[in-house]
Amino acid sequence: MSVQFEKSQLLALAPSDLTINRSQRYEGDHMNTPLSLFSEKDQDLMKRIYERLFELFKVLKPMVDKTEVTEADMASILAVNVGEVPGITRDLGIETLDGTGDERLPRAIHDIRGGCLAAVVSCYDLIARGIFPWQHKTALQLFRMVRDHLKMFRNCVPEIDLETVNRDRADRGHSIELLTEKWQDAAYQVQGGRAVNVRYSCDYVGTVSERCMEFSALDRIVYNCMNNAGRFAVDNRVDFHIFEVDPQASTKVLRFVLINKIEPGHAQTLKERFGDDLSSLFNARQSADSSGYGLNICADFVASAFGLKGAKSAIEQKYIGVAVQEDCFILWFHWPSVV
């Protein structure tokens, strides 16, 4: 990416006087979808996807603290047939989404199919085919993505694993370091098997959520934004910045900014369709080439985190937004730190 943006330019994207309604802080139930709303077939498909990923998670977890990963470890990983997951996922939602009017259903299915599932499957496949070198770093990368997708899955449909969800809802501070360890110099696999290089910077040190369920909501935002950026990044690179909007504030508000270079023709297409106001991209079914639920979900979660009335308020007050500058697509959102 030849274009470089200064922090002052990123600060100018939105106001600095953003407030937090602490009485309405995200509590973990926003946009949860009851399992019973899905067809019996889709309930079975979701359980099969979740169980396969959870089996992989249990195999990988003991390897996190190891300094080396053995051939026996690799054999136990490859014994989990993750290769079946894409086929199961393709069938998910066909029956449920046929004529439904409940918006929670397509949103949940969007993030169960999306999130970092494509990256998990791609990484697993590259390991199985011997393309990724088998080492502790690779196992750790796969573990983090599987862990993240399982948490986001439970955030979408808590009844998929109520026992673990109860632990997700317990008070437990989560540091920004959990994002840094995933995204610092990351090579992230987007759908289609293409890898994008992430250039990450963060000047904040501290906590960003009070419980796992809340952090999984933040992860849903980040992965949706990253998937969107990675899909259109013409140079296979995404710049990801996190910084404090006002370092003097008693409760820090963090601005997350993702930047990807786009084709000049793409910028023109967006302008012809949306004019100078691109906020319609946050409405479901308004995307240039997809369902549009990804960015719509992000706006809802940001509104919930700040105690706003809904996505419309978050968009209008620029708690979340997009812009195109110098053939770069810039997406930003805000998230409150934890005191």
Coordinates of N, CA, C and O in Angstrom, one line a residue, residues 105-261:
L105 N -31.7 -14.5 12.6 CA -31.3 -15.7 11.9 C -30.3 -15.5 10.9 O -29.2 -16.2 10.9
P106 N -30.5 -14.7 9.9 CA -29.4 -14.5 8.9 C -28.1 -13.9 9.5 O -27.0 -14.2 9.0
R107 N -28.3 -13.1 10.5 CA -27.1 -12.5 11.2 C -26.2 -13.6 11.8 O -25.0 -13.7 11.7
A108 N -26.9 -14.5 12.6 CA -26.2 -15.6 13.2 C -25.6 -16.5 12.2 O -24.4 -16.9 12.3
I109 N -26.3 -16.9 11.1 CA -25.8 -17.8 10.1 C -24.6 -17.1 9.4 O -23.6 -17.8 9.1
H110 N -24.7 -15.8 9.2 CA -23.6 -15.1 8.5 C -22.3 -15.2 9.3 O -21.2 -15.5 8.7
D111 N -22.4 -15.1 10.6 CA -21.1 -15.1 11.4 C -20.7 -16.5 11.7 O -19.5 -16.7 12.0
I112 N -21.6 -17.5 11.8 CA -21.2 -18.9 11.9 C -20.5 -19.4 10.7 O -19.4 -20.0 10.7
R113 N -21.0 -19.0 9.5 CA -20.3 -19.3 8.3 C -19.0 -18.5 8.1 O -18.1 -19.0 7.4
G114 N -19.1 -17.3 8.6 CA -18.0 -16.4 8.4 C -17.0 -16.4 9.5 O -16.3 -17.4 9.8
G115 N -16.9 -15.3 10.3 CA -15.9 -15.2 11.4 C -14.5 -15.5 10.8 O -14.1 -15.0 9.8
C116 N -13.8 -16.4 11.5 CA -12.5 -16.9 11.0 C -12.6 -18.3 10.6 O -11.6 -19.0 10.5
L117 N -13.8 -18.9 10.3 CA -13.9 -20.3 9.9 C -13.1 -20.6 8.6 O -12.5 -21.6 8.6
A118 N -13.2 -19.7 7.6 CA -12.4 -19.9 6.4 C -10.9 -20.0 6.7 O -10.2 -20.8 6.1
A119 N -10.5 -19.2 7.6 CA -9.1 -19.2 8.0 C -8.7 -20.4 8.7 O -7.6 -21.0 8.5
V120 N -9.6 -20.9 9.6 CA -9.3 -22.2 10.3 C -9.2 -23.3 9.3 O -8.2 -24.1 9.3
V121 N -10.2 -23.4 8.4 CA -10.2 -24.6 7.4 C -9.0 -24.5 6.5 O -8.3 -25.5 6.2
S122 N -8.6 -23.3 6.1 CA -7.5 -23.1 5.2 C -6.2 -23.5 5.9 O -5.4 -24.2 5.3
C123 N -6.0 -23.0 7.1 CA -4.8 -23.3 7.9 C -4.7 -24.8 8.1 O -3.6 -25.4 7.9
Y124 N -5.8 -25.4 8.5 CA -5.8 -26.9 8.7 C -5.4 -27.6 7.4 O -4.6 -28.5 7.5
D125 N -6.0 -27.2 6.3 CA -5.7 -27.8 5.0 C -4.2 -27.7 4.7 O -3.6 -28.7 4.2
L126 N -3.7 -26.5 4.9 CA -2.3 -26.3 4.5 C -1.3 -27.1 5.4 O -0.3 -27.6 5.0
I127 N -1.7 -27.3 6.7 CA -0.9 -28.2 7.6 C -1.0 -29.6 7.1 O 0.0 -30.3 7.0
A128 N -2.3 -30.0 6.8 CA -2.5 -31.4 6.4 C -1.7 -31.8 5.1 O -1.2 -32.9 4.9
R129 N -1.6 -30.8 4.2 CA -0.9 -31.0 2.9 C 0.6 -30.7 3.0 O 1.3 -30.8 2.0
G130 N 1.1 -30.4 4.2 CA 2.5 -30.2 4.4 C 3.0 -28.9 3.9 O 4.2 -28.7 3.7
I131 N 2.1 -27.9 3.5 CA 2.6 -26.6 2.9 C 3.0 -25.7 4.1 O 4.0 -25.0 3.9
F132 N 2.2 -25.7 5.2 CA 2.6 -24.9 6.3 C 3.6 -25.8 7.1 O 3.4 -27.0 7.4
P133 N 4.8 -25.2 7.5 CA 5.7 -26.0 8.3 C 5.1 -26.3 9.7 O 4.5 -25.5 10.3
W134 N 5.3 -27.6 10.1 CA 4.7 -28.0 11.3 C 5.6 -27.6 12.5 O 6.7 -28.1 12.7
Q135 N 5.1 -26.6 13.2 CA 5.9 -26.1 14.4 C 4.9 -25.5 15.4 O 3.7 -25.3 15.1
H136 N 5.4 -25.1 16.5 CA 4.6 -24.6 17.6 C 3.8 -23.4 17.2 O 2.7 -23.2 17.5
K137 N 4.5 -22.5 16.5 CA 3.8 -21.3 16.0 C 2.6 -21.5 15.2 O 1.6 -20.8 15.3
T138 N 2.6 -22.6 14.3 CA 1.5 -22.9 13.5 C 0.4 -23.4 14.4 O -0.8 -23.1 14.2
A139 N 0.7 -24.3 15.3 CA -0.3 -24.9 16.2 C -1.0 -23.8 17.0 O -2.2 -23.8 17.2
L140 N -0.2 -22.8 17.5 CA -0.7 -21.7 18.3 C -1.7 -20.8 17.4 O -2.7 -20.4 17.9
Q141 N -1.3 -20.5 16.2 CA -2.1 -19.8 15.3 C -3.5 -20.5 15.1 O -4.5 -19.8 15.2
L142 N -3.4 -21.8 14.8 CA -4.6 -22.5 14.6 C -5.5 -22.5 15.8 O -6.7 -22.4 15.8
F143 N -4.9 -22.7 17.0 CA -5.6 -22.8 18.3 C -6.3 -21.5 18.5 O -7.5 -21.5 18.9
R144 N -5.7 -20.3 18.3 CA -6.3 -19.0 18.5 C -7.5 -18.8 17.7 O -8.6 -18.3 18.1
M145 N -7.4 -19.2 16.4 CA -8.5 -19.0 15.5 C -9.7 -20.0 15.8 O -10.9 -19.5 15.8
V146 N -9.4 -21.2 16.2 CA -10.5 -22.1 16.6 C -11.2 -21.6 17.8 O -12.4 -21.6 17.9
R147 N -10.4 -21.2 18.8 CA -10.9 -20.6 20.0 C -11.8 -19.5 19.7 O -12.9 -19.4 20.3
D148 N -11.4 -18.6 18.9 CA -12.2 -17.4 18.5 C -13.5 -17.7 17.9 O -14.5 -17.2 18.2
H149 N -13.4 -18.7 16.9 CA -14.6 -19.0 16.2 C -15.6 -19.7 17.1 O -16.8 -19.4 17.0
L150 N -15.2 -20.5 18.0 CA -16.1 -21.2 19.0 C -16.8 -20.1 19.9 O -18.0 -20.2 20.1
K151 N -16.0 -19.1 20.3 CA -16.6 -18.1 21.2 C -17.6 -17.3 20.4 O -18.7 -16.9 20.9
M152 N -17.3 -16.9 19.1 CA -18.2 -16.2 18.3 C -19.5 -17.0 18.0 O -20.6 -16.5 18.0
F153 N -19.3 -18.3 17.8 CA -20.4 -19.2 17.6 C -21.3 -19.2 18.8 O -22.6 -19.1 18.7
R154 N -20.8 -19.3 20.0 CA -21.6 -19.2 21.2 C -22.2 -17.9 21.4 O -23.3 -17.8 22.0
N155 N -21.6 -16.8 21.0 CA -22.2 -15.5 21.0 C -23.4 -15.4 20.1 O -24.4 -14.8 20.5
C156 N -23.3 -16.1 19.0 CA -24.5 -16.1 18.1 C -25.6 -16.9 18.6 O -26.8 -16.5 18.6
V157 N -25.3 -18.1 19.1 CA -26.3 -19.1 19.5 C -25.8 -19.7 20.8 O -25.2 -20.8 20.8
P158 N -26.1 -19.1 22.0 CA -25.6 -19.6 23.3 C -26.0 -21.0 23.6 O -25.2 -21.8 24.2
E159 N -27.2 -21.4 23.1 CA -27.7 -22.8 23.5 C -26.9 -23.9 22.8 O -27.1 -25.0 23.2
I160 N -26.0 -23.5 21.9 CA -25.1 -24.5 21.3 C -24.2 -25.2 22.4 O -23.8 -26.3 22.2
D161 N -23.9 -24.5 23.5 CA -23.0 -25.0 24.5 C -23.2 -24.1 25.8 O -22.4 -23.3 26.1
L162 N -24.3 -24.4 26.5 CA -24.7 -23.5 27.6 C -23.7 -23.6 28.7 O -23.4 -22.6 29.5
E163 N -23.1 -24.8 28.9 CA -22.1 -25.0 30.0 C -20.9 -24.0 29.8 O -20.5 -23.3 30.8
T164 N -20.4 -23.9 28.6 CA -19.3 -23.0 28.3 C -19.7 -21.6 28.3 O -19.0 -20.7 28.7
V165 N -20.9 -21.3 27.8 CA -21.4 -20.0 27.8 C -21.5 -19.4 29.2 O -21.2 -18.2 29.4
N166 N -21.9 -20.2 30.2 CA -21.9 -19.7 31.6 C -20.5 -19.2 32.0 O -20.4 -18.2 32.8
R167 N -19.5 -19.9 31.6 CA -18.1 -19.4 31.9 C -17.8 -18.2 31.1 O -17.1 -17.3 31.6
D168 N -18.3 -18.1 29.8 CA -18.1 -16.9 29.0 C -18.7 -15.7 29.7 O -18.2 -14.6 29.5
R169 N -19.7 -15.9 30.4 CA -20.4 -14.7 31.0 C -19.9 -14.3 32.4 O -20.3 -13.3 32.9
A170 N -19.0 -15.1 32.9 CA -18.4 -14.7 34.2 C -17.4 -13.5 34.0 O -16.8 -13.3 33.0
D171 N -17.3 -12.8 35.1 CA -16.4 -11.6 35.1 C -15.0 -12.0 34.9 O -14.5 -12.9 35.7
R172 N -14.3 -11.5 33.9 CA -12.9 -11.8 33.6 C -12.4 -10.8 32.6 O -12.8 -10.8 31.5
G173 N -11.5 -9.9 33.1 CA -11.0 -8.9 32.2 C -10.2 -9.4 31.1 O -9.5 -10.4 31.2
H174 N -10.4 -8.8 29.9 CA -9.6 -9.2 28.7 C -8.8 -8.1 28.2 O -9.3 -7.0 27.9
S175 N -7.5 -8.3 28.0 CA -6.6 -7.3 27.6 C -6.5 -7.1 26.1 O -6.8 -8.0 25.3
I176 N -6.2 -5.9 25.7 CA -6.0 -5.6 24.3 C -4.9 -6.5 23.7 O -4.8 -6.8 22.5
E177 N -4.0 -7.1 24.6 CA -3.0 -8.0 24.1 C -3.5 -9.2 23.4 O -2.9 -9.8 22.5
L178 N -4.7 -9.6 23.7 CA -5.4 -10.7 23.0 C -5.6 -10.4 21.6 O -5.6 -11.3 20.7
L179 N -5.8 -9.1 21.2 CA -5.9 -8.8 19.8 C -4.5 -8.6 19.2 O -4.3 -9.1 18.1
T180 N -3.6 -8.1 19.9 CA -2.3 -7.9 19.4 C -1.6 -9.2 19.1 O -1.0 -9.3 18.0
E181 N -1.7 -10.2 19.9 CA -1.1 -11.5 19.6 C -1.6 -12.1 18.4 O -0.9 -12.9 17.7
K182 N -2.9 -11.8 18.0 CA -3.5 -12.4 16.8 C -3.1 -11.7 15.6 O -3.0 -12.3 14.5
W183 N -3.1 -10.3 15.7 CA -3.0 -9.5 14.4 C -1.7 -8.9 14.1 O -1.5 -8.4 13.0
Q184 N -0.7 -8.9 15.1 CA 0.6 -8.4 14.8 C 1.3 -9.2 13.7 O 1.5 -10.4 13.9
D185 N 1.6 -8.6 12.6 CA 2.3 -9.2 11.5 C 1.6 -10.5 11.1 O 2.2 -11.5 10.7
A186 N 0.2 -10.5 11.1 CA -0.5 -11.7 10.7 C -0.6 -11.9 9.2 O -0.7 -10.9 8.5
A187 N -0.7 -13.2 8.8 CA -1.1 -13.5 7.4 C -2.4 -14.2 7.6 O -2.5 -15.3 8.0
Y188 N -3.5 -13.5 7.2 CA -4.8 -14.0 7.5 C -5.5 -14.5 6.2 O -5.4 -13.8 5.2
Q189 N -6.0 -15.7 6.3 CA -6.6 -16.3 5.2 C -8.1 -15.9 5.0 O -8.9 -16.1 6.0
V190 N -8.5 -15.2 4.0 CA -9.9 -14.9 3.7 C -10.5 -16.0 2.9 O -9.8 -16.9 2.4
Q191 N -11.8 -15.9 2.7 CA -12.5 -16.9 1.9 C -11.9 -16.9 0.5 O -11.6 -15.9 -0.1
G192 N -11.8 -18.1 -0.1 CA -11.1 -18.3 -1.3 C -9.7 -18.7 -1.2 O -9.0 -19.0 -2.2
G193 N -9.2 -18.7 0.0 CA -7.8 -19.2 0.3 C -6.7 -18.1 0.1 O -5.5 -18.4 0.2
R194 N -7.1 -16.9 -0.2 CA -6.1 -15.8 -0.4 C -5.6 -15.3 1.0 O -6.5 -15.1 1.9
A195 N -4.4 -15.1 1.1 CA -3.8 -14.6 2.4 C -3.6 -13.1 2.3 O -3.1 -12.6 1.2
V196 N -4.0 -12.3 3.3 CA -3.7 -10.9 3.3 C -2.7 -10.7 4.5 O -2.8 -11.3 5.5
N197 N -1.8 -9.8 4.2 CA -0.8 -9.4 5.3 C -1.4 -8.2 6.1 O -1.8 -7.2 5.5
V198 N -1.4 -8.4 7.4 CA -1.9 -7.4 8.3 C -0.8 -6.6 8.9 O 0.1 -7.2 9.5
R199 N -0.8 -5.3 8.7 CA 0.2 -4.4 9.4 C -0.5 -3.7 10.5 O -1.4 -2.9 10.3
Y200 N -0.2 -4.1 11.7 CA -0.9 -3.8 12.9 C -0.2 -2.8 13.8 O 1.0 -2.9 14.0
S201 N -0.9 -1.8 14.3 CA -0.3 -0.9 15.3 C -1.3 -0.6 16.4 O -2.5 -0.4 16.1
C202 N -0.8 -0.5 17.6 CA -1.7 -0.2 18.8 C -1.0 0.5 19.8 O 0.1 0.1 20.2
D203 N -1.5 1.7 20.2 CA -0.8 2.4 21.3 C -1.5 2.4 22.6 O -1.2 3.2 23.5
Y204 N -2.5 1.5 22.7 CA -3.2 1.3 24.0 C -2.7 0.1 24.8 O -2.5 -0.9 24.2
V205 N -2.6 0.3 26.1 CA -2.3 -0.9 27.0 C -3.4 -0.9 28.0 O -3.6 0.1 28.7
G206 N -4.1 -2.0 28.1 CA -5.2 -2.1 29.1 C -6.2 -3.1 28.7 O -6.1 -3.9 27.7
T207 N -7.3 -3.1 29.4 CA -8.4 -4.1 29.2 C -9.5 -3.5 28.3 O -9.7 -2.3 28.3
V208 N -10.1 -4.4 27.5 CA -11.2 -3.9 26.6 C -12.5 -4.6 26.7 O -13.5 -4.3 26.0
S209 N -12.6 -5.6 27.7 CA -13.9 -6.2 28.0 C -13.8 -6.8 29.4 O -12.8 -7.0 29.9
E210 N -15.0 -7.0 29.9 CA -15.2 -7.5 31.2 C -15.5 -8.9 31.3 O -15.5 -9.5 32.4
R211 N -15.7 -9.6 30.2 CA -16.0 -11.0 30.2 C -15.8 -11.5 28.8 O -15.8 -10.8 27.8
C212 N -15.7 -12.9 28.7 CA -15.5 -13.5 27.4 C -16.6 -13.2 26.4 O -16.3 -13.0 25.2
M213 N -17.9 -13.2 26.8 CA -19.0 -13.0 25.9 C -18.9 -11.6 25.3 O -19.2 -11.4 24.1
E214 N -18.4 -10.6 26.1 CA -18.3 -9.3 25.5 C -17.1 -9.2 24.5 O -17.2 -8.6 23.5
F215 N -16.0 -9.9 24.9 CA -14.9 -9.9 24.0 C -15.2 -10.6 22.7 O -14.7 -10.3 21.6
S216 N -16.1 -11.6 22.7 CA -16.4 -12.3 21.5 C -17.3 -11.4 20.6 O -17.2 -11.6 19.4
A217 N -18.0 -10.5 21.2 CA -18.7 -9.5 20.4 C -17.7 -8.6 19.7 O -17.8 -8.3 18.5
L218 N -16.6 -8.2 20.4 CA -15.6 -7.3 19.8 C -14.9 -8.1 18.6 O -14.6 -7.6 17.6
D219 N -14.7 -9.4 18.9 CA -14.1 -10.3 17.9 C -15.0 -10.4 16.6 O -14.5 -10.4 15.5
R220 N -16.3 -10.5 16.9 CA -17.2 -10.5 15.7 C -17.1 -9.3 14.9 O -17.1 -9.3 13.6
I221 N -16.9 -8.1 15.5 CA -16.7 -6.9 14.8 C -15.4 -6.9 14.0 O -15.4 -6.6 12.8
V222 N -14.3 -7.2 14.7 CA -13.0 -7.2 14.0 C -12.9 -8.2 12.9 O -12.5 -7.8 11.8
Y223 N -13.4 -9.4 13.0 CA -13.3 -10.4 12.0 C -14.2 -10.0 10.8 O -13.9 -10.2 9.6
N224 N -15.4 -9.4 11.1 CA -16.2 -9.0 9.9 C -15.6 -7.8 9.2 O -15.6 -7.8 7.9
C225 N -14.9 -6.9 9.9 CA -14.2 -5.8 9.3 C -13.0 -6.3 8.5 O -12.8 -5.9 7.4
M226 N -12.3 -7.3 9.1 CA -11.1 -7.8 8.4 C -11.5 -8.6 7.2 O -10.8 -8.5 6.1
N227 N -12.6 -9.4 7.3 CA -13.0 -10.1 6.1 C -13.4 -9.2 5.0 O -13.1 -9.5 3.8
N228 N -14.1 -8.1 5.3 CA -14.5 -7.2 4.3 C -13.2 -6.5 3.7 O -13.1 -6.4 2.4
A229 N -12.3 -6.1 4.5 CA -11.1 -5.4 4.0 C -10.3 -6.4 3.2 O -9.8 -6.0 2.1
G230 N -10.1 -7.6 3.6 CA -9.3 -8.6 2.9 C -9.8 -8.9 1.6 O -9.1 -9.2 0.6
R231 N -11.2 -9.0 1.5 CA -11.8 -9.4 0.2 C -11.5 -8.4 -0.9 O -11.4 -8.8 -2.1
F232 N -11.4 -7.1 -0.5 CA -11.2 -6.1 -1.6 C -9.8 -5.5 -1.7 O -9.5 -4.6 -2.5
A233 N -8.9 -6.0 -0.8 CA -7.5 -5.4 -0.8 C -6.7 -5.8 -2.0 O -6.3 -7.0 -2.2
V234 N -6.5 -4.9 -2.9 CA -5.9 -5.2 -4.2 C -4.4 -5.6 -4.1 O -3.9 -6.3 -4.9
D235 N -3.8 -5.2 -3.0 CA -2.4 -5.5 -2.8 C -2.2 -6.5 -1.7 O -1.1 -6.7 -1.2
N236 N -3.3 -7.2 -1.3 CA -3.3 -8.2 -0.3 C -2.7 -7.7 1.0 O -2.0 -8.5 1.7
R237 N -3.1 -6.5 1.4 CA -2.6 -6.0 2.6 C -3.7 -5.1 3.3 O -4.4 -4.4 2.6
V238 N -3.8 -5.2 4.6 CA -4.7 -4.5 5.4 C -3.9 -3.8 6.5 O -3.2 -4.4 7.3
D239 N -4.0 -2.5 6.7 CA -3.5 -1.7 7.8 C -4.5 -1.7 8.9 O -5.7 -1.3 8.7
F240 N -4.1 -2.0 10.1 CA -5.0 -2.1 11.2 C -4.5 -1.3 12.4 O -3.4 -1.7 12.9
H241 N -5.1 -0.2 12.7 CA -4.6 0.7 13.8 C -5.6 0.7 14.9 O -6.9 0.8 14.7
I242 N -5.1 0.8 16.2 CA -5.9 1.0 17.4 C -5.2 2.1 18.2 O -4.0 2.0 18.5
F243 N -6.0 3.1 18.6 CA -5.4 4.1 19.4 C -6.5 4.8 20.3 O -7.7 4.7 20.0
E244 N -6.1 5.5 21.3 CA -7.0 6.2 22.2 C -7.5 7.5 21.5 O -6.6 8.2 21.0
V245 N -8.7 7.8 21.5 CA -9.2 9.0 20.9 C -8.8 10.2 21.7 O -8.4 11.2 21.2
D246 N -9.0 10.1 23.1 CA -8.6 11.2 24.0 C -7.8 10.5 25.2 O -8.4 10.0 26.1
P247 N -6.5 10.6 25.1 CA -5.7 10.0 26.2 C -6.0 10.6 27.6 O -5.7 9.9 28.6
Q248 N -6.6 11.8 27.7 CA -6.9 12.4 28.9 C -8.2 12.0 29.5 O -8.5 12.3 30.7
A249 N -9.0 11.3 28.8 CA -10.3 10.9 29.3 C -10.2 9.9 30.4 O -9.3 9.0 30.4
S250 N -11.2 9.9 31.4 CA -11.2 9.0 32.5 C -11.4 7.6 32.0 O -10.8 6.6 32.5
T251 N -12.4 7.4 31.1 CA -12.6 6.1 30.5 C -12.2 6.2 29.0 O -12.8 7.0 28.3
K252 N -11.2 5.5 28.7 CA -10.7 5.6 27.3 C -11.7 5.1 26.3 O -12.3 4.0 26.5
V253 N -11.8 5.8 25.2 CA -12.5 5.3 24.0 C -11.5 5.0 23.0 O -10.6 5.8 22.6
L254 N -11.5 3.8 22.4 CA -10.5 3.4 21.4 C -11.1 3.4 20.1 O -12.3 3.1 19.8
R255 N -10.3 3.9 19.1 CA -10.7 3.9 17.7 C -9.9 2.8 17.0 O -8.7 2.8 17.0
F256 N -10.7 1.9 16.3 CA -10.2 0.9 15.5 C -10.3 1.3 14.0 O -11.4 1.6 13.6
V257 N -9.2 1.3 13.3 CA -9.3 1.7 11.9 C -8.6 0.6 11.0 O -7.5 0.2 11.3
L258 N -9.4 0.2 10.0 CA -8.8 -0.8 9.0 C -8.8 -0.1 7.7 O -9.8 0.5 7.3
I259 N -7.7 -0.2 7.0 CA -7.5 0.4 5.7 C -7.1 -0.6 4.6 O -6.1 -1.3 4.9
N260 N -7.7 -0.6 3.5 CA -7.3 -1.5 2.4 C -7.4 -0.7 1.1 O -8.3 0.1 0.9
K261 N -6.4 -0.9 0.2 CA -6.4 -0.2 -1.1 C -7.3 -1.0 -2.0 O -7.4 -2.2 -2.0

